[in-house]
Short mmCIF file of N, CA and C in Angstrom, two decimals:
data_model
loop_
_atom_site.label_atom_id
_atom_site.label_comp_id
_atom_site.label_asym_id
_atom_site.label_seq_id
_atom_site.Cartn_x
_atom_site.Cartn_y
_atom_site.Cartn_z
N UNK G 1 0.83 -1.18 0.00
CA UNK G 1 0.00 0.00 0.00
C UNK G 1 0.88 1.26 0.00
N UNK G 2 1.97 1.21 0.80
CA UNK G 2 2.88 2.36 0.86
C UNK G 2 3.49 2.64 -0.51
N UNK G 3 3.89 1.58 -1.20
CA UNK G 3 4.50 1.73 -2.52
C UNK G 3 3.49 2.29 -3.51
N UNK G 4 2.26 1.85 -3.42
CA UNK G 4 1.20 2.34 -4.29
C UNK G 4 0.98 3.84 -4.08
N UNK G 5 0.94 4.27 -2.84
CA UNK G 5 0.77 5.69 -2.52
C UNK G 5 1.96 6.49 -3.04
N UNK G 6 3.16 5.96 -2.85
CA UNK G 6 4.37 6.64 -3.33
C UNK G 6 4.33 6.82 -4.86
N UNK G 7 3.96 5.78 -5.56
CA UNK G 7 3.88 5.84 -7.03
C UNK G 7 2.80 6.84 -7.44
N UNK G 8 1.67 6.81 -6.76
CA UNK G 8 0.59 7.74 -7.07
C UNK G 8 1.05 9.19 -6.90
N UNK G 9 1.77 9.48 -5.83
CA UNK G 9 2.26 10.83 -5.59
C UNK G 9 3.26 11.26 -6.66
N UNK G 10 4.13 10.35 -7.08
CA UNK G 10 5.10 10.66 -8.14
C UNK G 10 4.38 10.99 -9.44
N UNK G 11 3.38 10.19 -9.77
CA UNK G 11 2.66 10.39 -11.02
C UNK G 11 1.79 11.64 -11.01
N UNK G 12 1.40 12.11 -9.86
CA UNK G 12 0.59 13.33 -9.75
C UNK G 12 1.42 14.60 -9.80
N UNK G 13 2.72 14.51 -9.79
CA UNK G 13 3.58 15.68 -9.85
C UNK G 13 4.25 15.76 -11.22
N UNK G 14 4.95 16.81 -11.45
CA UNK G 14 5.60 17.03 -12.74
C UNK G 14 6.57 15.92 -13.12
N UNK G 15 7.16 15.27 -12.16
CA UNK G 15 8.14 14.23 -12.45
C UNK G 15 7.47 12.94 -12.93
N UNK G 16 6.14 12.89 -12.91
CA UNK G 16 5.41 11.69 -13.31
C UNK G 16 5.69 11.24 -14.72
N UNK G 17 5.74 12.18 -15.67
CA UNK G 17 5.96 11.82 -17.07
C UNK G 17 7.31 11.14 -17.26
N UNK G 18 8.32 11.68 -16.64
CA UNK G 18 9.65 11.06 -16.73
C UNK G 18 9.65 9.66 -16.13
N UNK G 19 8.95 9.51 -15.04
CA UNK G 19 8.85 8.19 -14.38
C UNK G 19 8.15 7.19 -15.28
N UNK G 20 7.06 7.63 -15.90
CA UNK G 20 6.32 6.74 -16.81
C UNK G 20 7.22 6.33 -17.96
N UNK G 21 7.91 7.29 -18.57
CA UNK G 21 8.78 6.97 -19.70
C UNK G 21 9.92 6.05 -19.28
N UNK G 22 10.41 6.21 -18.07
CA UNK G 22 11.52 5.38 -17.59
C UNK G 22 11.08 3.93 -17.33
N UNK G 23 9.95 3.76 -16.70
CA UNK G 23 9.54 2.43 -16.25
C UNK G 23 8.56 1.72 -17.17
N UNK G 24 7.85 2.42 -17.99
CA UNK G 24 6.86 1.79 -18.87
C UNK G 24 7.52 1.40 -20.20
N UNK G 25 8.38 0.41 -20.13
CA UNK G 25 9.09 -0.08 -21.31
C UNK G 25 8.88 -1.57 -21.45
N UNK G 26 9.12 -2.07 -22.63
CA UNK G 26 8.97 -3.50 -22.88
C UNK G 26 9.89 -4.33 -21.99
N UNK G 27 11.10 -3.82 -21.75
CA UNK G 27 12.06 -4.55 -20.92
C UNK G 27 11.57 -4.70 -19.47
N UNK G 28 10.88 -3.68 -18.99
CA UNK G 28 10.41 -3.71 -17.61
C UNK G 28 9.07 -4.43 -17.45
N UNK G 29 8.34 -4.57 -18.52
CA UNK G 29 7.02 -5.18 -18.43
C UNK G 29 7.11 -6.63 -18.91
N UNK G 30 7.77 -7.43 -18.13
CA UNK G 30 8.01 -8.83 -18.49
C UNK G 30 6.77 -9.67 -18.25
N UNK G 31 6.75 -10.84 -18.86
CA UNK G 31 5.61 -11.75 -18.77
C UNK G 31 5.22 -12.04 -17.32
N UNK G 32 6.19 -12.27 -16.47
CA UNK G 32 5.91 -12.60 -15.07
C UNK G 32 5.09 -11.50 -14.41
N UNK G 33 5.42 -10.25 -14.70
CA UNK G 33 4.68 -9.12 -14.15
C UNK G 33 3.27 -9.06 -14.74
N UNK G 34 3.13 -9.35 -16.02
CA UNK G 34 1.81 -9.33 -16.66
C UNK G 34 0.92 -10.42 -16.08
N UNK G 35 1.49 -11.61 -15.81
CA UNK G 35 0.71 -12.69 -15.21
C UNK G 35 0.26 -12.29 -13.81
N UNK G 36 1.15 -11.67 -13.05
CA UNK G 36 0.80 -11.19 -11.71
C UNK G 36 -0.31 -10.15 -11.79
N UNK G 37 -0.18 -9.23 -12.73
CA UNK G 37 -1.22 -8.21 -12.92
C UNK G 37 -2.56 -8.86 -13.29
N UNK G 38 -2.51 -9.87 -14.14
CA UNK G 38 -3.72 -10.57 -14.55
C UNK G 38 -4.43 -11.21 -13.36
N UNK G 39 -3.66 -11.72 -12.43
CA UNK G 39 -4.25 -12.36 -11.24
C UNK G 39 -4.94 -11.35 -10.33
N UNK G 40 -4.56 -10.09 -10.43
CA UNK G 40 -5.12 -9.05 -9.57
C UNK G 40 -6.36 -8.39 -10.17
N UNK G 41 -6.69 -8.70 -11.42
CA UNK G 41 -7.85 -8.10 -12.07
C UNK G 41 -9.14 -8.65 -11.46
N UNK G 42 -10.24 -7.90 -11.59
CA UNK G 42 -11.52 -8.44 -11.13
C UNK G 42 -11.81 -9.76 -11.83
N UNK G 43 -12.47 -10.64 -11.16
CA UNK G 43 -12.73 -11.95 -11.75
C UNK G 43 -14.13 -12.45 -11.44
N UNK G 44 -14.50 -13.45 -12.19
CA UNK G 44 -15.81 -14.06 -12.01
C UNK G 44 -15.66 -15.56 -12.29
N UNK G 45 -16.78 -16.25 -12.45
CA UNK G 45 -16.74 -17.67 -12.73
C UNK G 45 -17.34 -17.93 -14.11
N UNK G 46 -17.05 -19.09 -14.66
CA UNK G 46 -17.64 -19.44 -15.96
C UNK G 46 -19.15 -19.54 -15.83
N UNK G 47 -19.64 -20.00 -14.68
CA UNK G 47 -21.09 -20.11 -14.46
C UNK G 47 -21.74 -18.73 -14.56
N UNK G 48 -21.11 -17.73 -13.96
CA UNK G 48 -21.66 -16.37 -14.00
C UNK G 48 -21.58 -15.78 -15.41
N UNK G 49 -20.50 -16.07 -16.14
CA UNK G 49 -20.39 -15.59 -17.52
C UNK G 49 -21.47 -16.23 -18.39
N UNK G 50 -21.69 -17.54 -18.23
CA UNK G 50 -22.73 -18.21 -19.01
C UNK G 50 -24.10 -17.64 -18.67
N UNK G 51 -24.33 -17.34 -17.39
CA UNK G 51 -25.60 -16.75 -16.97
C UNK G 51 -25.78 -15.36 -17.59
N UNK G 52 -24.70 -14.59 -17.65
CA UNK G 52 -24.74 -13.28 -18.29
C UNK G 52 -25.11 -13.42 -19.77
N UNK G 53 -24.54 -14.43 -20.44
CA UNK G 53 -24.88 -14.68 -21.84
C UNK G 53 -26.36 -15.05 -21.99
N UNK G 54 -26.89 -15.79 -21.01
CA UNK G 54 -28.31 -16.16 -21.04
C UNK G 54 -29.18 -14.91 -20.95
N UNK G 55 -28.82 -13.99 -20.05
CA UNK G 55 -29.59 -12.75 -19.90
C UNK G 55 -29.54 -11.91 -21.17
N UNK G 56 -28.38 -11.86 -21.81
CA UNK G 56 -28.26 -11.11 -23.06
C UNK G 56 -29.08 -11.79 -24.15
N UNK G 57 -28.95 -13.12 -24.23
CA UNK G 57 -29.65 -13.91 -25.24
C UNK G 57 -31.16 -13.75 -25.11
N UNK G 58 -31.66 -13.79 -23.89
CA UNK G 58 -33.10 -13.69 -23.63
C UNK G 58 -33.57 -12.24 -23.54
N UNK G 59 -32.64 -11.30 -23.75
CA UNK G 59 -32.93 -9.87 -23.70
C UNK G 59 -33.51 -9.45 -22.35
N UNK G 60 -32.89 -9.94 -21.27
CA UNK G 60 -33.34 -9.63 -19.92
C UNK G 60 -32.29 -8.86 -19.11
N UNK G 61 -31.18 -8.46 -19.75
CA UNK G 61 -30.11 -7.80 -19.01
C UNK G 61 -30.31 -6.30 -18.92
N UNK G 62 -30.73 -5.71 -20.01
CA UNK G 62 -30.87 -4.25 -20.08
C UNK G 62 -32.30 -3.91 -20.50
N UNK G 63 -32.70 -2.66 -20.38
CA UNK G 63 -34.04 -2.28 -20.85
C UNK G 63 -34.21 -2.61 -22.34
N UNK G 64 -35.42 -2.92 -22.74
CA UNK G 64 -35.70 -3.40 -24.10
C UNK G 64 -35.21 -2.44 -25.18
N UNK G 65 -35.17 -1.15 -24.90
CA UNK G 65 -34.70 -0.19 -25.92
C UNK G 65 -33.20 -0.32 -26.17
N UNK G 66 -32.46 -0.93 -25.23
CA UNK G 66 -31.00 -1.07 -25.39
C UNK G 66 -30.59 -2.42 -25.97
N UNK G 67 -31.49 -3.41 -25.96
CA UNK G 67 -31.14 -4.74 -26.44
C UNK G 67 -30.59 -4.77 -27.86
N UNK G 68 -31.17 -4.05 -28.82
CA UNK G 68 -30.61 -4.09 -30.17
C UNK G 68 -29.16 -3.61 -30.23
N UNK G 69 -28.81 -2.63 -29.41
CA UNK G 69 -27.44 -2.10 -29.39
C UNK G 69 -26.47 -3.11 -28.77
N UNK G 70 -26.91 -3.73 -27.68
CA UNK G 70 -26.08 -4.74 -27.03
C UNK G 70 -25.83 -5.92 -27.96
N UNK G 71 -26.88 -6.40 -28.59
CA UNK G 71 -26.72 -7.53 -29.51
C UNK G 71 -25.89 -7.16 -30.73
N UNK G 72 -25.98 -5.90 -31.16
CA UNK G 72 -25.18 -5.45 -32.29
C UNK G 72 -23.69 -5.59 -31.98
N UNK G 73 -23.33 -5.44 -30.71
CA UNK G 73 -21.93 -5.53 -30.31
C UNK G 73 -21.41 -6.97 -30.27
N UNK G 74 -22.24 -7.91 -29.90
CA UNK G 74 -21.72 -9.27 -29.71
C UNK G 74 -22.30 -10.32 -30.65
N UNK G 75 -23.36 -10.01 -31.33
CA UNK G 75 -23.96 -11.01 -32.22
C UNK G 75 -23.20 -11.09 -33.54
N UNK G 76 -23.06 -12.29 -34.07
CA UNK G 76 -22.34 -12.54 -35.32
C UNK G 76 -23.30 -13.06 -36.37
N UNK G 77 -22.95 -12.83 -37.63
CA UNK G 77 -23.74 -13.40 -38.72
C UNK G 77 -23.61 -14.92 -38.69
N UNK G 78 -24.70 -15.58 -38.99
CA UNK G 78 -24.71 -17.04 -38.98
C UNK G 78 -24.81 -17.52 -40.42
N UNK G 79 -23.80 -18.25 -40.84
CA UNK G 79 -23.81 -18.77 -42.21
C UNK G 79 -23.96 -20.30 -42.21
N UNK G 80 -24.50 -20.81 -41.14
CA UNK G 80 -24.63 -22.25 -40.97
C UNK G 80 -26.13 -22.59 -40.89
N UNK G 81 -26.52 -23.60 -41.59
CA UNK G 81 -27.93 -23.98 -41.58
C UNK G 81 -28.39 -24.54 -40.23
N UNK G 82 -27.45 -24.89 -39.33
CA UNK G 82 -27.84 -25.46 -38.04
C UNK G 82 -28.09 -24.41 -36.96
N UNK G 83 -27.57 -23.20 -37.14
CA UNK G 83 -27.75 -22.14 -36.15
C UNK G 83 -28.53 -20.98 -36.75
N UNK G 84 -29.41 -20.38 -35.93
CA UNK G 84 -30.13 -19.20 -36.42
C UNK G 84 -29.70 -17.93 -35.69
N UNK G 85 -29.01 -18.09 -34.56
CA UNK G 85 -28.54 -16.93 -33.81
C UNK G 85 -27.26 -17.32 -33.07
N UNK G 86 -26.28 -16.41 -33.05
CA UNK G 86 -25.02 -16.67 -32.38
C UNK G 86 -24.40 -15.36 -31.92
N UNK G 87 -23.99 -15.31 -30.66
CA UNK G 87 -23.30 -14.15 -30.12
C UNK G 87 -22.18 -14.62 -29.20
N UNK G 88 -21.08 -13.88 -29.19
CA UNK G 88 -19.98 -14.27 -28.30
C UNK G 88 -19.19 -13.06 -27.85
N UNK G 89 -18.45 -13.27 -26.77
CA UNK G 89 -17.60 -12.22 -26.21
C UNK G 89 -16.41 -12.88 -25.55
N UNK G 90 -15.23 -12.44 -25.92
CA UNK G 90 -14.01 -12.88 -25.26
C UNK G 90 -13.53 -11.78 -24.34
N UNK G 91 -12.56 -12.09 -23.53
CA UNK G 91 -11.99 -11.09 -22.64
C UNK G 91 -10.71 -11.60 -22.03
N UNK G 92 -9.87 -12.16 -22.85
CA UNK G 92 -8.66 -12.82 -22.38
C UNK G 92 -7.65 -11.85 -21.80
N UNK G 93 -6.86 -12.36 -20.87
CA UNK G 93 -5.68 -11.66 -20.37
C UNK G 93 -4.47 -12.43 -20.89
N UNK G 94 -3.30 -12.05 -20.47
CA UNK G 94 -2.10 -12.72 -20.96
C UNK G 94 -2.03 -14.18 -20.49
N UNK G 95 -2.69 -14.51 -19.40
CA UNK G 95 -2.58 -15.87 -18.88
C UNK G 95 -3.90 -16.63 -18.81
N UNK G 96 -5.02 -15.98 -19.10
CA UNK G 96 -6.31 -16.66 -19.06
C UNK G 96 -7.07 -16.38 -20.36
N UNK G 97 -7.36 -17.43 -21.08
CA UNK G 97 -8.14 -17.33 -22.30
C UNK G 97 -9.60 -17.49 -21.93
N UNK G 98 -10.44 -16.53 -22.30
CA UNK G 98 -11.86 -16.60 -21.93
C UNK G 98 -12.73 -16.44 -23.16
N UNK G 99 -13.85 -17.13 -23.12
CA UNK G 99 -14.85 -17.02 -24.19
C UNK G 99 -16.21 -17.33 -23.59
N UNK G 100 -17.19 -16.52 -23.92
CA UNK G 100 -18.57 -16.76 -23.49
C UNK G 100 -19.45 -16.58 -24.73
N UNK G 101 -20.48 -17.43 -24.84
CA UNK G 101 -21.32 -17.35 -26.04
C UNK G 101 -22.74 -17.80 -25.77
N UNK G 102 -23.59 -17.47 -26.72
CA UNK G 102 -24.96 -17.98 -26.74
C UNK G 102 -25.32 -18.29 -28.18
N UNK G 103 -26.29 -19.19 -28.36
CA UNK G 103 -26.79 -19.46 -29.71
C UNK G 103 -28.16 -20.13 -29.62
N UNK G 104 -28.85 -20.11 -30.75
CA UNK G 104 -30.10 -20.84 -30.91
C UNK G 104 -29.94 -21.66 -32.18
N UNK G 105 -30.26 -22.97 -32.08
CA UNK G 105 -30.16 -23.81 -33.27
C UNK G 105 -31.51 -23.89 -33.99
N UNK G 106 -31.55 -24.58 -35.12
CA UNK G 106 -32.77 -24.66 -35.94
C UNK G 106 -33.91 -25.38 -35.23
N UNK G 107 -33.58 -26.24 -34.26
CA UNK G 107 -34.63 -26.94 -33.50
C UNK G 107 -35.17 -26.09 -32.36
N UNK G 108 -34.63 -24.89 -32.18
CA UNK G 108 -35.10 -24.00 -31.12
C UNK G 108 -34.38 -24.16 -29.80
N UNK G 109 -33.33 -24.98 -29.77
CA UNK G 109 -32.55 -25.15 -28.54
C UNK G 109 -31.67 -23.93 -28.32
N UNK G 110 -31.68 -23.43 -27.09
CA UNK G 110 -30.82 -22.32 -26.70
C UNK G 110 -29.63 -22.86 -25.93
N UNK G 111 -28.46 -22.33 -26.23
CA UNK G 111 -27.24 -22.75 -25.54
C UNK G 111 -26.51 -21.49 -25.10
N UNK G 112 -26.06 -21.49 -23.84
CA UNK G 112 -25.18 -20.46 -23.34
C UNK G 112 -24.04 -21.18 -22.64
N UNK G 113 -22.82 -20.77 -22.92
CA UNK G 113 -21.70 -21.40 -22.24
C UNK G 113 -20.53 -20.45 -22.14
N UNK G 114 -19.63 -20.78 -21.23
CA UNK G 114 -18.42 -20.00 -21.05
C UNK G 114 -17.28 -20.96 -20.77
N UNK G 115 -16.09 -20.54 -21.17
CA UNK G 115 -14.92 -21.37 -20.94
C UNK G 115 -13.74 -20.46 -20.60
N UNK G 116 -13.03 -20.83 -19.53
CA UNK G 116 -11.79 -20.14 -19.15
C UNK G 116 -10.68 -21.18 -19.18
N UNK G 117 -9.55 -20.82 -19.76
CA UNK G 117 -8.39 -21.69 -19.77
C UNK G 117 -7.21 -20.89 -19.24
N UNK G 118 -6.64 -21.35 -18.12
CA UNK G 118 -5.48 -20.66 -17.55
C UNK G 118 -4.22 -21.27 -18.13
N UNK G 119 -3.33 -20.39 -18.61
CA UNK G 119 -2.07 -20.82 -19.22
C UNK G 119 -1.01 -19.78 -18.86
N UNK G 120 -0.46 -19.89 -17.64
CA UNK G 120 0.51 -18.90 -17.16
C UNK G 120 1.76 -18.84 -18.01
N UNK G 121 2.17 -19.96 -18.58
CA UNK G 121 3.40 -19.99 -19.38
C UNK G 121 3.22 -19.31 -20.73
N UNK G 122 1.99 -19.32 -21.26
CA UNK G 122 1.72 -18.71 -22.55
C UNK G 122 2.06 -19.60 -23.73
N UNK G 123 2.54 -20.80 -23.45
CA UNK G 123 2.96 -21.71 -24.51
C UNK G 123 1.79 -22.09 -25.41
N UNK G 124 0.66 -22.38 -24.82
CA UNK G 124 -0.49 -22.86 -25.60
C UNK G 124 -1.49 -21.77 -25.96
N UNK G 125 -1.30 -20.58 -25.42
CA UNK G 125 -2.29 -19.51 -25.55
C UNK G 125 -2.60 -19.16 -27.02
N UNK G 126 -1.58 -18.94 -27.81
CA UNK G 126 -1.80 -18.54 -29.21
C UNK G 126 -2.48 -19.67 -29.98
N UNK G 127 -2.00 -20.90 -29.79
CA UNK G 127 -2.59 -22.04 -30.50
C UNK G 127 -4.05 -22.22 -30.10
N UNK G 128 -4.33 -22.14 -28.79
CA UNK G 128 -5.71 -22.30 -28.32
C UNK G 128 -6.62 -21.22 -28.87
N UNK G 129 -6.15 -19.98 -28.90
CA UNK G 129 -6.96 -18.88 -29.40
C UNK G 129 -7.36 -19.12 -30.86
N UNK G 130 -6.45 -19.67 -31.63
CA UNK G 130 -6.74 -19.94 -33.04
C UNK G 130 -7.70 -21.11 -33.21
N UNK G 131 -7.66 -22.08 -32.33
CA UNK G 131 -8.48 -23.28 -32.45
C UNK G 131 -9.81 -23.20 -31.74
N UNK G 132 -9.98 -22.22 -30.88
CA UNK G 132 -11.20 -22.11 -30.08
C UNK G 132 -12.45 -21.96 -30.94
N UNK G 133 -12.39 -21.15 -31.98
CA UNK G 133 -13.55 -20.98 -32.86
C UNK G 133 -13.95 -22.30 -33.51
N UNK G 134 -12.96 -23.07 -33.96
CA UNK G 134 -13.25 -24.37 -34.57
C UNK G 134 -13.89 -25.32 -33.56
N UNK G 135 -13.37 -25.31 -32.32
CA UNK G 135 -13.92 -26.16 -31.26
C UNK G 135 -15.38 -25.80 -30.99
N UNK G 136 -15.66 -24.51 -30.81
CA UNK G 136 -17.03 -24.10 -30.52
C UNK G 136 -17.97 -24.39 -31.70
N UNK G 137 -17.50 -24.17 -32.90
CA UNK G 137 -18.33 -24.45 -34.08
C UNK G 137 -18.73 -25.93 -34.10
N UNK G 138 -17.76 -26.80 -33.89
CA UNK G 138 -18.06 -28.24 -33.90
C UNK G 138 -18.95 -28.61 -32.71
N UNK G 139 -18.67 -28.02 -31.56
CA UNK G 139 -19.48 -28.30 -30.37
C UNK G 139 -20.94 -27.90 -30.57
N UNK G 140 -21.17 -26.79 -31.25
CA UNK G 140 -22.52 -26.28 -31.42
C UNK G 140 -23.28 -26.93 -32.57
N UNK G 141 -22.59 -27.59 -33.48
CA UNK G 141 -23.27 -28.11 -34.68
C UNK G 141 -23.18 -29.62 -34.84
N UNK G 142 -22.40 -30.30 -34.05
CA UNK G 142 -22.18 -31.74 -34.22
C UNK G 142 -22.62 -32.47 -32.95
N UNK G 143 -23.76 -33.15 -33.00
CA UNK G 143 -24.31 -33.79 -31.80
C UNK G 143 -23.42 -34.92 -31.28
N UNK G 144 -22.76 -35.64 -32.15
CA UNK G 144 -21.86 -36.71 -31.71
C UNK G 144 -20.69 -36.11 -30.93
N UNK G 145 -20.17 -35.00 -31.41
CA UNK G 145 -19.07 -34.32 -30.72
C UNK G 145 -19.55 -33.76 -29.38
N UNK G 146 -20.78 -33.26 -29.33
CA UNK G 146 -21.34 -32.77 -28.07
C UNK G 146 -21.35 -33.87 -27.02
N UNK G 147 -21.77 -35.06 -27.42
CA UNK G 147 -21.81 -36.19 -26.48
C UNK G 147 -20.41 -36.58 -26.03
N UNK G 148 -19.46 -36.56 -26.97
CA UNK G 148 -18.07 -36.90 -26.63
C UNK G 148 -17.51 -35.90 -25.61
N UNK G 149 -17.75 -34.62 -25.83
CA UNK G 149 -17.27 -33.59 -24.91
C UNK G 149 -17.96 -33.74 -23.56
N UNK G 150 -19.27 -33.94 -23.57
CA UNK G 150 -20.02 -34.11 -22.32
C UNK G 150 -19.48 -35.31 -21.53
N UNK G 151 -19.20 -36.40 -22.22
CA UNK G 151 -18.67 -37.60 -21.58
C UNK G 151 -17.30 -37.33 -20.96
N UNK G 152 -16.45 -36.64 -21.70
CA UNK G 152 -15.09 -36.38 -21.21
C UNK G 152 -15.08 -35.39 -20.05
N UNK G 153 -16.00 -34.43 -20.05
CA UNK G 153 -16.01 -33.39 -19.02
C UNK G 153 -16.88 -33.73 -17.82
N UNK G 154 -17.68 -34.79 -17.92
CA UNK G 154 -18.56 -35.17 -16.82
C UNK G 154 -17.73 -35.68 -15.65
N UNK G 155 -18.21 -35.37 -14.46
CA UNK G 155 -17.56 -35.84 -13.25
C UNK G 155 -17.88 -37.31 -13.06
N UNK G 156 -16.86 -38.12 -12.86
CA UNK G 156 -17.03 -39.55 -12.66
C UNK G 156 -16.25 -39.92 -11.40
N UNK G 157 -16.97 -40.32 -10.35
CA UNK G 157 -16.31 -40.64 -9.07
C UNK G 157 -15.31 -41.78 -9.20
N UNK G 158 -15.53 -42.68 -10.12
CA UNK G 158 -14.62 -43.81 -10.30
C UNK G 158 -13.37 -43.49 -11.07
N UNK G 159 -13.37 -42.35 -11.73
CA UNK G 159 -12.21 -41.95 -12.55
C UNK G 159 -11.26 -41.10 -11.72
N UNK G 160 -9.97 -41.32 -11.89
CA UNK G 160 -8.98 -40.52 -11.14
C UNK G 160 -8.66 -39.25 -11.86
#
């Protein structure tokens, strides 16, 4: 807390600009510091993110006059005959890949889900980000794949 106050006082005075230029460099902002910063950000759970997607999907989050604007921000064009509506929002940090989405398929089924993947090393982050869209597309349109994912992710007391 003392260090935070000291930094705040420096930045509020004329010497602040010099301090920012001195310390805000690529060399000083190493991955380890970014991961630490990421851990200090506000956080939530995947359950809460999926619930938020449900409220947006059902147009229950904001007043009805604002729903078209909200959906304009997160809804995507659907070029697949299996889906009639799709919206998503990411919010990744350097060490946590996040994605939340909603959709409605042709049978009228509504789906809302969220996924967080923590990767402090960053080794898999870029690869995962590129493959996430393919994973979600297959998950939302392929019932056999849905069952396979459900089976793999289900809690099984007999499994270690």
